[in-house]
XYZ file of N, CA, C and O in Angstrom:
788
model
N -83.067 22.599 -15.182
C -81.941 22.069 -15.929
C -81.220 21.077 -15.015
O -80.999 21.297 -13.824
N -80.915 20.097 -15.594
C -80.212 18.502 -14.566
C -78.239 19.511 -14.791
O -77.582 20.176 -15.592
N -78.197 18.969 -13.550
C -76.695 19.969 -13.155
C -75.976 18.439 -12.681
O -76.189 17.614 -11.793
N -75.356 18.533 -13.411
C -73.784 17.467 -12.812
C -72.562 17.677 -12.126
O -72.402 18.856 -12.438
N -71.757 17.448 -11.546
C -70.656 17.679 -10.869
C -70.153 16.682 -11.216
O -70.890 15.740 -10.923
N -68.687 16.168 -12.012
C -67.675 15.266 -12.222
C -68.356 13.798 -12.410
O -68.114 12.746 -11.819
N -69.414 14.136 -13.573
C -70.266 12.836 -14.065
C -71.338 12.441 -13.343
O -72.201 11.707 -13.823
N -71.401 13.257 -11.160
C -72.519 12.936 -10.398
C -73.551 14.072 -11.023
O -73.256 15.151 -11.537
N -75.165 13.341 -10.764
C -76.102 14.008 -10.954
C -75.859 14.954 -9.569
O -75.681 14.344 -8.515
N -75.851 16.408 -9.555
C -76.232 17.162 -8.490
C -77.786 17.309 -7.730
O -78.741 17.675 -8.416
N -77.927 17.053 -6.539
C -79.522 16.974 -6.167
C -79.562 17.668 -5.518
O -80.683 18.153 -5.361
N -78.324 18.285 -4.594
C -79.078 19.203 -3.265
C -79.701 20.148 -4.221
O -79.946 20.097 -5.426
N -79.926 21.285 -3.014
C -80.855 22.621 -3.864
C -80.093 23.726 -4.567
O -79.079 24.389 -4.349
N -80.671 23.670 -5.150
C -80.048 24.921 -6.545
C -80.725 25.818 -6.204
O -80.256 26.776 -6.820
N -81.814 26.281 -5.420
C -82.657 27.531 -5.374
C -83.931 27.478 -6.699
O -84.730 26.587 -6.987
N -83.714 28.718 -7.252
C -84.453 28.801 -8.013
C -84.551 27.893 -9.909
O -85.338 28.001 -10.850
N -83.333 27.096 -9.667
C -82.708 26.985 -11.021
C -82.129 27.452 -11.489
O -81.210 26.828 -12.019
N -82.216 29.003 -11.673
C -81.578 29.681 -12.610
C -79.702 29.360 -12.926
O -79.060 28.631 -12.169
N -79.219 29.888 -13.861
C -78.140 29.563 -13.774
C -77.130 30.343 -13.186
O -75.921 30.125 -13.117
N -77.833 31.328 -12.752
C -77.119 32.237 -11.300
C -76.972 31.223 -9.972
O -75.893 31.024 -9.414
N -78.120 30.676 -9.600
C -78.348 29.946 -8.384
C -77.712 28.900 -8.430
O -77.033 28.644 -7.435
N -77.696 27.882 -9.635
C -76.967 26.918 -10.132
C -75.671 26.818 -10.152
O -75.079 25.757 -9.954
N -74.967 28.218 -10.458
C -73.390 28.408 -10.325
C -73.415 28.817 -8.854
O -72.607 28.075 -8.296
N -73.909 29.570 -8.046
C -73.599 29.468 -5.930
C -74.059 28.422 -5.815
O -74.033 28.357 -4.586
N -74.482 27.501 -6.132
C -74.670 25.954 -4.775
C -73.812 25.245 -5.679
O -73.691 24.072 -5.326
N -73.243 25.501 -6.604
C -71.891 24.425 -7.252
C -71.041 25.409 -6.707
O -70.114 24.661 -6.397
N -70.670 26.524 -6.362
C -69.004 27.116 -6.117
C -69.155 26.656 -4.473
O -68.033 26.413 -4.030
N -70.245 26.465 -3.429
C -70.566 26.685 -2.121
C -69.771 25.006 -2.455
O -68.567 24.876 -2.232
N -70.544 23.918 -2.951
C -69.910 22.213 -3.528
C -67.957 22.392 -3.270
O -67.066 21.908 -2.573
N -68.103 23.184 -4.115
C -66.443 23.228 -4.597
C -65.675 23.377 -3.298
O -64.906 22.548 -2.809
N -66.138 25.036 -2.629
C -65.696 25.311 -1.346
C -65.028 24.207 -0.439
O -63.841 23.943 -0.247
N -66.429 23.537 0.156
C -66.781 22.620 0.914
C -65.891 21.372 0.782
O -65.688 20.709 1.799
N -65.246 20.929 -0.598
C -64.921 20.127 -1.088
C -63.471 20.162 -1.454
O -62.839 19.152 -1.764
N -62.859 21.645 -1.395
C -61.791 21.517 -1.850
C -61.642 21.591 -2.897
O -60.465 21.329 -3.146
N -62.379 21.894 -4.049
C -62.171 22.037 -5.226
C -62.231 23.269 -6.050
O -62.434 24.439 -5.723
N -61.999 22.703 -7.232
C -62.379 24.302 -8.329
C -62.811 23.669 -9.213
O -62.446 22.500 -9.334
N -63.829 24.303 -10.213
C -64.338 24.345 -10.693
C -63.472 24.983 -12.237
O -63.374 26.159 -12.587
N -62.844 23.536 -13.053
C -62.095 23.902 -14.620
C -63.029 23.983 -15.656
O -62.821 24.015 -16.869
N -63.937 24.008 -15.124
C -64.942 23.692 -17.291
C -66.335 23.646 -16.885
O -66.732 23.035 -15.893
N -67.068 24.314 -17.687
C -68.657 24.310 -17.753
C -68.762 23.706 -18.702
O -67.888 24.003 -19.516
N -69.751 22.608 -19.186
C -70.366 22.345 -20.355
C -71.775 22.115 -20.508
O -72.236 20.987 -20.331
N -72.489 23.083 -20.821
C -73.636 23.385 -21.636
C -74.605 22.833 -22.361
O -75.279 23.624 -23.022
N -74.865 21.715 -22.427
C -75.185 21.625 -23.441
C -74.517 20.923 -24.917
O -75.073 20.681 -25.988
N -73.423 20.765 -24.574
C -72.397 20.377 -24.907
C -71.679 21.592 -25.715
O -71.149 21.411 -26.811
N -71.723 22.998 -24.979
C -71.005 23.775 -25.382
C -70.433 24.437 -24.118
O -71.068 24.743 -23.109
N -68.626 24.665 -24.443
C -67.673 25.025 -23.024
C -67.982 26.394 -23.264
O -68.156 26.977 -24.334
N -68.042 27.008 -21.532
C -68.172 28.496 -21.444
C -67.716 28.510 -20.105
O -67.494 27.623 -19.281
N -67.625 29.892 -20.098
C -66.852 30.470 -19.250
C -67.913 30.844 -17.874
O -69.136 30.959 -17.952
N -67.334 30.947 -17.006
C -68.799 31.308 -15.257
C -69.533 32.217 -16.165
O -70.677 31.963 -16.543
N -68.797 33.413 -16.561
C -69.449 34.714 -16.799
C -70.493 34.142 -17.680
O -71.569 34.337 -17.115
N -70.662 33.559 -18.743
C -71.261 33.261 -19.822
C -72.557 32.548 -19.750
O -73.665 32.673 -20.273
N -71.819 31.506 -18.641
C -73.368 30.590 -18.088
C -74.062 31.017 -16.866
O -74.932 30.326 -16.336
N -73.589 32.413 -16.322
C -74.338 33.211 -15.593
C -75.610 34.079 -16.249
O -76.606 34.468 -15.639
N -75.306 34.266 -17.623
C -76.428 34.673 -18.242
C -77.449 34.201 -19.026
O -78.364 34.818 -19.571
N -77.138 32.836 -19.019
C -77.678 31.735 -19.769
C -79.412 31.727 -19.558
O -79.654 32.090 -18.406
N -80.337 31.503 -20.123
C -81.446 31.412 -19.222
C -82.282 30.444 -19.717
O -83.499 30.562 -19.863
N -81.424 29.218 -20.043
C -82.013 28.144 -20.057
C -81.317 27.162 -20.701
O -80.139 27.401 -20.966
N -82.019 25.590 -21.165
C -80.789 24.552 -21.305
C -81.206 23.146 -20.779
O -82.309 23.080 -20.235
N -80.407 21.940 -20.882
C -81.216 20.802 -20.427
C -80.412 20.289 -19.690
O -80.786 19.678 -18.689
N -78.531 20.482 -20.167
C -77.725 19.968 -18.690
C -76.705 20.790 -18.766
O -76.312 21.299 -19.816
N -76.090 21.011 -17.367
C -74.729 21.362 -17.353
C -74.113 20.716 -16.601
O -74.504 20.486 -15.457
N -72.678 20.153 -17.244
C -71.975 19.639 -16.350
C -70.589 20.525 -16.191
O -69.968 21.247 -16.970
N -70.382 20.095 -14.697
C -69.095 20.960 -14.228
C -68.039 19.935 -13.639
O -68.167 19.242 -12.629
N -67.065 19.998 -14.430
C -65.964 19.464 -14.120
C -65.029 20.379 -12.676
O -64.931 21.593 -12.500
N -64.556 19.420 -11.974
C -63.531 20.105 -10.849
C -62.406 19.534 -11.172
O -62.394 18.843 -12.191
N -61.297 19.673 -10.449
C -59.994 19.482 -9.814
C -60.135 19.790 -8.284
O -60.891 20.577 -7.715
N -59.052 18.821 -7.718
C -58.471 19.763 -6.277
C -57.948 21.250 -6.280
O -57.255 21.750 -7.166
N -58.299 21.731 -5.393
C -57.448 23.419 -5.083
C -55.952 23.008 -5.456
O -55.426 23.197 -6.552
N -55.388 22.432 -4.383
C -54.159 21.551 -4.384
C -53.218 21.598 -5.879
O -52.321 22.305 -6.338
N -54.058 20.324 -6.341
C -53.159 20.019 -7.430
C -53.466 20.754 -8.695
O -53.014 20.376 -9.776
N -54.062 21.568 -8.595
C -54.076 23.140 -9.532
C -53.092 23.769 -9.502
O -52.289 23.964 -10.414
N -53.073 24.325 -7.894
C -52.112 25.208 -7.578
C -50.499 24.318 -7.507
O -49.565 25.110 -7.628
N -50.276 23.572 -7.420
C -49.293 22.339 -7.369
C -48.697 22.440 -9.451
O -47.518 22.495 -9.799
N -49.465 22.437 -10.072
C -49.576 22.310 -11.254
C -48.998 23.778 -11.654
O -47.860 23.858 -12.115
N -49.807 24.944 -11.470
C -49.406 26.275 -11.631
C -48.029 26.605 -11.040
O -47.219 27.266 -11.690
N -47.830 26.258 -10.111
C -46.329 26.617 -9.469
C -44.973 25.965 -10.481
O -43.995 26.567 -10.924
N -45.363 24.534 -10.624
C -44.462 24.494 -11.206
C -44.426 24.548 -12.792
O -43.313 24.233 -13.211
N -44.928 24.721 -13.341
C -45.321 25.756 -14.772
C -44.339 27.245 -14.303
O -43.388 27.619 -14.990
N -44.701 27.822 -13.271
C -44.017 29.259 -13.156
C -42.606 28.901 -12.998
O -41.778 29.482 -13.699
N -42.076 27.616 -11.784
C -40.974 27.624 -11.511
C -39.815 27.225 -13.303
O -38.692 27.602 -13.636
N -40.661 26.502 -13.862
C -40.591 25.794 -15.324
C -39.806 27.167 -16.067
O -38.640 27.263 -16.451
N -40.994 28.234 -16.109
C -41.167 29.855 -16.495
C -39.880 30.704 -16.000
O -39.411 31.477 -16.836
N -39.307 30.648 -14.824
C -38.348 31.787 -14.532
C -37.138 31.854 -15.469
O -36.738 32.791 -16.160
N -36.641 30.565 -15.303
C -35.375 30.582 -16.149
C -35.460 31.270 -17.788
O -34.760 32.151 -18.285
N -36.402 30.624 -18.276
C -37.269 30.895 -19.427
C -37.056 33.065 -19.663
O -36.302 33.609 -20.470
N -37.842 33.652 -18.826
C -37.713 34.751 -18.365
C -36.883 35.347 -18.465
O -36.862 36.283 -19.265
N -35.582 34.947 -17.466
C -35.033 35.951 -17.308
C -33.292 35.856 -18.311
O -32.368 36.667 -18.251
N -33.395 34.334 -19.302
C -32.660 34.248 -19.961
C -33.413 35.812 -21.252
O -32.771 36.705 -21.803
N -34.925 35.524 -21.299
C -35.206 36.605 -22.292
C -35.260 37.861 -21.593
O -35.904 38.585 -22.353
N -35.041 38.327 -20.884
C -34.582 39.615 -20.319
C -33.301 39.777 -20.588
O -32.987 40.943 -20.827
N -32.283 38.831 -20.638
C -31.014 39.167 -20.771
C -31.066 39.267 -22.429
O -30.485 40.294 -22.780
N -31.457 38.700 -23.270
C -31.648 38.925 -24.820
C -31.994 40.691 -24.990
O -31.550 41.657 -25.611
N -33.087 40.369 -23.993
C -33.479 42.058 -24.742
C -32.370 42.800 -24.136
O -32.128 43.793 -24.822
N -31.620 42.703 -23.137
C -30.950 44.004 -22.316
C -29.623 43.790 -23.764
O -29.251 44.827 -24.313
N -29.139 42.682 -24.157
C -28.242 42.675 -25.709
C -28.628 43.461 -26.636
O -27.942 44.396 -27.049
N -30.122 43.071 -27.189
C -30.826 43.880 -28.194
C -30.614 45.396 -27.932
O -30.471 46.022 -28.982
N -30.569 46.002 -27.024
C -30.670 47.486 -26.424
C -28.726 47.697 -26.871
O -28.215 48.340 -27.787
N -28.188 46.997 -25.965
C -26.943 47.392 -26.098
C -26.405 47.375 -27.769
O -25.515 48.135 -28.151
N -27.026 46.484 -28.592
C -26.496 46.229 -29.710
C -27.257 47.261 -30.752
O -27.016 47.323 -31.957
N -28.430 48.228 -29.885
C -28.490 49.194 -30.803
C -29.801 48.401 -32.019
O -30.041 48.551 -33.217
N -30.513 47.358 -30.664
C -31.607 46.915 -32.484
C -32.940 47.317 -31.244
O -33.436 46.554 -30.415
N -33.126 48.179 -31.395
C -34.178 48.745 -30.695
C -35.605 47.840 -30.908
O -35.983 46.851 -30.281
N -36.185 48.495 -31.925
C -37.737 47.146 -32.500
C -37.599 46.092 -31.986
O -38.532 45.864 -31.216
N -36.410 44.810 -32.060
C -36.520 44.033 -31.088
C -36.840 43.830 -30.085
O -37.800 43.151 -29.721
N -35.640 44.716 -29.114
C -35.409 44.841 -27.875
C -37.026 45.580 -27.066
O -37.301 45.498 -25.869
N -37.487 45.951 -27.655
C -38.893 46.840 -27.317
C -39.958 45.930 -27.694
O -40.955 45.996 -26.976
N -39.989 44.991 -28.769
C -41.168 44.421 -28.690
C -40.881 42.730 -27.701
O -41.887 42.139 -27.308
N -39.853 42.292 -27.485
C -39.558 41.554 -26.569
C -39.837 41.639 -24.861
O -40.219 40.850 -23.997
N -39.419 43.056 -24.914
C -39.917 43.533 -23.686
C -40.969 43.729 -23.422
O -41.158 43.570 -22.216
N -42.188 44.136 -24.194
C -43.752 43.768 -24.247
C -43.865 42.420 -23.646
O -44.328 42.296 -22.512
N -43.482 41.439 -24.316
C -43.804 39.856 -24.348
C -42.822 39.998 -22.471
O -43.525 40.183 -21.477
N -41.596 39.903 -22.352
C -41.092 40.013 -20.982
C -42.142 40.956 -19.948
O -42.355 40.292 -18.933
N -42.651 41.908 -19.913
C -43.400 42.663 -18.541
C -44.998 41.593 -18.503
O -45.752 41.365 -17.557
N -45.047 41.179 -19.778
C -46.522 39.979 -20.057
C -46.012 38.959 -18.835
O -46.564 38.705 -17.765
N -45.011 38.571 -19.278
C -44.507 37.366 -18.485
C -44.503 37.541 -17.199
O -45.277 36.827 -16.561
N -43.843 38.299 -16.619
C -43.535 38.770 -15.470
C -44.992 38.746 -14.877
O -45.338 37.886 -14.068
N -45.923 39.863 -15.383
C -47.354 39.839 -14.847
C -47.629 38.592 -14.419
O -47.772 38.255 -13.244
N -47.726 37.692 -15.672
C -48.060 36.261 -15.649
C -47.662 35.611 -13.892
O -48.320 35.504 -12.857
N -46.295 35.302 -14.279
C -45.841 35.083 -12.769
C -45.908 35.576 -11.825
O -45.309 34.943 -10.955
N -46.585 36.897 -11.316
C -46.955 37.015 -10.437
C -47.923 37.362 -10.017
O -48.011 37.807 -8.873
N -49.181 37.227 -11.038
C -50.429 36.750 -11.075
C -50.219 35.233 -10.363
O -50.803 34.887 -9.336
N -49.439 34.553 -10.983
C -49.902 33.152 -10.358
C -49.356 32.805 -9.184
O -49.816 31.906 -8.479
N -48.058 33.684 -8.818
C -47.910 33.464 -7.339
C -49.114 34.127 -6.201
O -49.501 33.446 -5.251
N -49.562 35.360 -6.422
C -50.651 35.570 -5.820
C -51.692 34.948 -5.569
O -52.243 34.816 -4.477
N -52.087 34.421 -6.890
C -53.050 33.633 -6.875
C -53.252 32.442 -5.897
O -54.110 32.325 -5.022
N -52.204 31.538 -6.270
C -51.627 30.245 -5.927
C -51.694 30.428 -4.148
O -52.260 29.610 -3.422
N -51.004 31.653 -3.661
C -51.124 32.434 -2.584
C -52.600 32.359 -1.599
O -52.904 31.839 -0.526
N -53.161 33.034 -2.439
C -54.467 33.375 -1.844
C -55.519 32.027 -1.895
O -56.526 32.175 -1.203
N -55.408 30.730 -2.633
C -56.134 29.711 -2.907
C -54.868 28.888 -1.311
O -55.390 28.148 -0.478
N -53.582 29.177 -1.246
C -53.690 27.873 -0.331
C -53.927 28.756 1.241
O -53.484 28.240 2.267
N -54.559 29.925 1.287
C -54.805 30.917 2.155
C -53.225 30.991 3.127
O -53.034 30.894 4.339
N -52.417 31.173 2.147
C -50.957 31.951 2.620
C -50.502 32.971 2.564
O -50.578 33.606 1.512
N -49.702 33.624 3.970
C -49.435 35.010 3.711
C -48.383 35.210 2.958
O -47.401 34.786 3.566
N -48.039 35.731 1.736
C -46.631 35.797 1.120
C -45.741 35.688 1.730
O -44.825 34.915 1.450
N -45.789 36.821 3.248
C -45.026 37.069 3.546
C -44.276 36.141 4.874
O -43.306 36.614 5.466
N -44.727 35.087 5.160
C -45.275 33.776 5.978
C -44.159 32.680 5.577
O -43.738 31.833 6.365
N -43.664 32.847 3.982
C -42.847 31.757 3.730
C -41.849 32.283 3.345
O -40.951 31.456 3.187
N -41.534 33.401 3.086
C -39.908 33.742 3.484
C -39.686 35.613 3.725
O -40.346 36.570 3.319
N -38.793 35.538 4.333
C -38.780 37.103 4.680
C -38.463 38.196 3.459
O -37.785 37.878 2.482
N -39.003 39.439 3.628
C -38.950 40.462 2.965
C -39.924 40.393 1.274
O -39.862 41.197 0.344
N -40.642 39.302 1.379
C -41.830 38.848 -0.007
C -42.177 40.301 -0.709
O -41.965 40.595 -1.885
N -42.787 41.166 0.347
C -43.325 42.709 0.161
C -42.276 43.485 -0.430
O -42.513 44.017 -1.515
N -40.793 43.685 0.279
C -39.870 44.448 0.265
C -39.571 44.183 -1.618
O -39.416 45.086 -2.439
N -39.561 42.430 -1.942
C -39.354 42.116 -2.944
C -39.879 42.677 -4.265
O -39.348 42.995 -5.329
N -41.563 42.678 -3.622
C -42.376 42.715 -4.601
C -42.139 44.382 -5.201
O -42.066 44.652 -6.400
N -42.031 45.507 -3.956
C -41.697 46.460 -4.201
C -40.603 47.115 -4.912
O -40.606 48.200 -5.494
N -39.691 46.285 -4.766
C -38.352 46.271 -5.411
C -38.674 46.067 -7.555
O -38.059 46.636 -8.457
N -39.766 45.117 -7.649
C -39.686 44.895 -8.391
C -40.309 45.990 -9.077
O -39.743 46.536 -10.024
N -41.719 46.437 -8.558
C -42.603 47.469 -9.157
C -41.556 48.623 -9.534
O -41.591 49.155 -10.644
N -40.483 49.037 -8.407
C -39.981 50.011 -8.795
C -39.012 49.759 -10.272
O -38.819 50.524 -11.216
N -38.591 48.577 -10.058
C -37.842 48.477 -11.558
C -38.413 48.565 -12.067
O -38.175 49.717 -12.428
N -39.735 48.097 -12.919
C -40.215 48.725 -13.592
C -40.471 49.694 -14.126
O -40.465 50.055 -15.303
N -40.812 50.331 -12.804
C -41.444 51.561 -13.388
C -40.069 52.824 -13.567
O -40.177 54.046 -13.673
N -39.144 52.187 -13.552
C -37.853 52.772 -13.865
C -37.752 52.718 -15.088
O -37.735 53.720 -15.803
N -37.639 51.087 -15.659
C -37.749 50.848 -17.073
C -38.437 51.902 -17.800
O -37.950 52.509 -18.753
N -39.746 52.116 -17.241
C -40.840 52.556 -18.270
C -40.072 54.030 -17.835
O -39.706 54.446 -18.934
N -39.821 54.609 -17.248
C -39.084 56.132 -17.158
C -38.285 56.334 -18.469
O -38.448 57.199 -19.329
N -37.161 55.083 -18.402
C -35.772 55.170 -18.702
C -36.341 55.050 -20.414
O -36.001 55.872 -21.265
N -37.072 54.106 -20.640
C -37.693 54.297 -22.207
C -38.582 55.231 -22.834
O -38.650 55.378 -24.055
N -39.562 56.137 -21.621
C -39.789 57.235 -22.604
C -38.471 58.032 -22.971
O -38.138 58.378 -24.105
N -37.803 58.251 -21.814
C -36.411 59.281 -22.371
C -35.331 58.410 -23.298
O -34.162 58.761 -23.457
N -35.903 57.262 -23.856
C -35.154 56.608 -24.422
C -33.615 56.095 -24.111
O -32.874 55.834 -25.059
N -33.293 55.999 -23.141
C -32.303 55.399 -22.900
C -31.555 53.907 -22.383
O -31.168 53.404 -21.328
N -31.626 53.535 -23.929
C -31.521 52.184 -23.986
C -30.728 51.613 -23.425
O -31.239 50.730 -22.736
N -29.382 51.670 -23.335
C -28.057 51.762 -22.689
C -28.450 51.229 -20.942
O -28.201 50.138 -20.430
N -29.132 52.435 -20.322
C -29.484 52.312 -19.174
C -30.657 51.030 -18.968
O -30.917 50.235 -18.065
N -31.104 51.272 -20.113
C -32.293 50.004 -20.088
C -31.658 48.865 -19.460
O -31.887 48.343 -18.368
N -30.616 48.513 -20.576
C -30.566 47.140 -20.466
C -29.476 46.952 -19.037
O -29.323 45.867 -18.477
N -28.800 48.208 -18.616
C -27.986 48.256 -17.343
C -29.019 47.875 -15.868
O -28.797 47.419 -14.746
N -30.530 48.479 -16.821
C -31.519 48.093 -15.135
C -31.831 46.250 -15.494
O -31.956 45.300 -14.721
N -31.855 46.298 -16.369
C -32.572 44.657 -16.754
C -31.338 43.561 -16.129
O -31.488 42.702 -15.260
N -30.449 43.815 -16.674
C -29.446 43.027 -15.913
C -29.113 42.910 -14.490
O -29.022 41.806 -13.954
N -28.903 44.157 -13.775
C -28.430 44.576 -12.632
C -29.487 44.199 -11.918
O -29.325 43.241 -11.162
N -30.882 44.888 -11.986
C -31.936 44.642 -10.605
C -32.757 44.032 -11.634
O -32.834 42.808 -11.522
N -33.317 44.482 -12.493
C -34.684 43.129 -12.675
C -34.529 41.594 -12.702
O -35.260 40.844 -12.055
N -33.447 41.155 -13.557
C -33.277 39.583 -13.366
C -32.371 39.729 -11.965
O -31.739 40.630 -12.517
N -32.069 39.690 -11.331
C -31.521 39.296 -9.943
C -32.975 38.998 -9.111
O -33.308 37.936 -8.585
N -33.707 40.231 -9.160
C -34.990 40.090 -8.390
C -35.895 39.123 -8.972
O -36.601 38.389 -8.279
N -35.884 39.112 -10.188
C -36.513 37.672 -10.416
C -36.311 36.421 -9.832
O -37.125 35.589 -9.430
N -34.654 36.425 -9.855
C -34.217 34.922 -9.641
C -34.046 34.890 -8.031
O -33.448 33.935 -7.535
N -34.619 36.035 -7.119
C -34.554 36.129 -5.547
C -36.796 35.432 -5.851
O -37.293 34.561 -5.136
N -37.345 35.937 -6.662
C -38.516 35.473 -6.171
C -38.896 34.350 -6.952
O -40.018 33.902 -7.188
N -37.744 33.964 -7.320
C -37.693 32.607 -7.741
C -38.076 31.425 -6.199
O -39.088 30.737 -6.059
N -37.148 31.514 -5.452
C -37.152 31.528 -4.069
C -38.344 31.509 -3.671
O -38.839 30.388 -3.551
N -38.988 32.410 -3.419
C -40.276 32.730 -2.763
C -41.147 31.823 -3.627
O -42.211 31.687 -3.024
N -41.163 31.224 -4.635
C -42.402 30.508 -5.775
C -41.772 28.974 -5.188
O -42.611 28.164 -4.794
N -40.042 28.519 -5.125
C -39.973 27.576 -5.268
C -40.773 27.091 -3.449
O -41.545 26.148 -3.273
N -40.248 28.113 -2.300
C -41.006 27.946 -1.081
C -42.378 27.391 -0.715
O -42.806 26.611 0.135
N -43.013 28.288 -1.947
C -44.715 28.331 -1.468
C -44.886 27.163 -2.222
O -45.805 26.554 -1.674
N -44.226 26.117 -3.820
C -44.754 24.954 -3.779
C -44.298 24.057 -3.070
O -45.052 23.085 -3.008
N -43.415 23.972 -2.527
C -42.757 23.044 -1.200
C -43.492 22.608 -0.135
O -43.527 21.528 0.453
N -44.385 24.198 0.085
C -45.422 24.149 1.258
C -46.550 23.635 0.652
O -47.168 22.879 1.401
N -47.058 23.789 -0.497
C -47.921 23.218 -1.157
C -47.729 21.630 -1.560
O -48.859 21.187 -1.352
N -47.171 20.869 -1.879
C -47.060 19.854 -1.745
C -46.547 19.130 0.002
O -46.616 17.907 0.120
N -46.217 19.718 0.849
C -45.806 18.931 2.315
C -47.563 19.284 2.957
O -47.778 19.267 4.169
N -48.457 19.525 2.141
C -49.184 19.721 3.381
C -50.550 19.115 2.654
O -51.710 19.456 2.887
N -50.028 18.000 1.592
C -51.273 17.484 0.918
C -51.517 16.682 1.932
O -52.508 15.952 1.916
């Protein structure tokens, strides 16, 4: 199968062909290069690594990249975009609770712990691609992160015993504060990410 990289025909060795071998000497490309790897196309059908790892046959694939960089440059500020966003809807739901409209306030908070994940999925991420230690660009990152798990998992206490009241007393008090402290820590690591293109 003819393998492309960003419109170039690929020639070094692929190994065997397969599209196992085909995806390690394009991620080893990427490595080497600084890049990532956004889009497979098939054939002229988009799939995912997993998908064209099982593929077992075909006439081209081309693989689009980006820089590491301006991915992670891109993702950061999408999240930094995201906090305010956040933790204005954390303060909605901690209202919803106080005002006694529960269904709201509970299915908002689904969509809020989504979010949250979200963001700090992508600070990790973002993290581990510009090979930075969290804890490297400002002090107590860990202490933070811990801080946060425990609110949570306070939340999730405080709502099986149903106590909404208290809910929205933790959402206000420590979860959005700690948000808007690792706000900080996201706006740091793209700072460092852009001074060191």
């Amino acid at each position: 199968m003819k393998t492309y990289i960003d419109g170039q025909e690929y020639t070094d060795d692929i190994g065997n062909g397969s599209a196992l071998s085909i995806l390690s000497a394009v991620r080893r490309r990427m490595t080497e290069t600084g890049r990532v790897v956004t889009e497979i196309r098939l054939d002229d059908v988009v799939m995912d690594e997993d998908a064209f790892s099982g593929v077992s046959g075909g006439l081209a694939v081309y693989f689009t990249s980006r820089p590491v960089r301006e991915l992670v440059l891109e993702s950061l500020d999408e999240a930094i975009k995201y906090i305010p966003r956040l933790t204005r809807g954390l303060d909605e739901i901690a209202l919803h609770f106080e005002k006694n409209e529960l269904a709201i306030g509970e299915g908002k908070l689904a969509d809020g712990a989504e979010g949250l994940d979200w963001l700090l999925q992508v600070f990790q991420k973002c993290s581990a691609l510009l090979a930075v230690d969290a804890d490297s660009i400002g002090l107590g990152f860990s202490d933070l992160q811990n801080s946060l798990g425990d609110s949570i998992n306070f939340l999730g206490a405080l709502h099986s015993e149903k106590q909404y009241l208290k809910m929205a007393l933790c959402v206000r008090q420590k979860l959005v504060p700690e948000i808007e402290k690792f706000s900080a820590h996201v706006q740091r690591l793209r700072d460092l990410a852009s001074s060191t293109q």
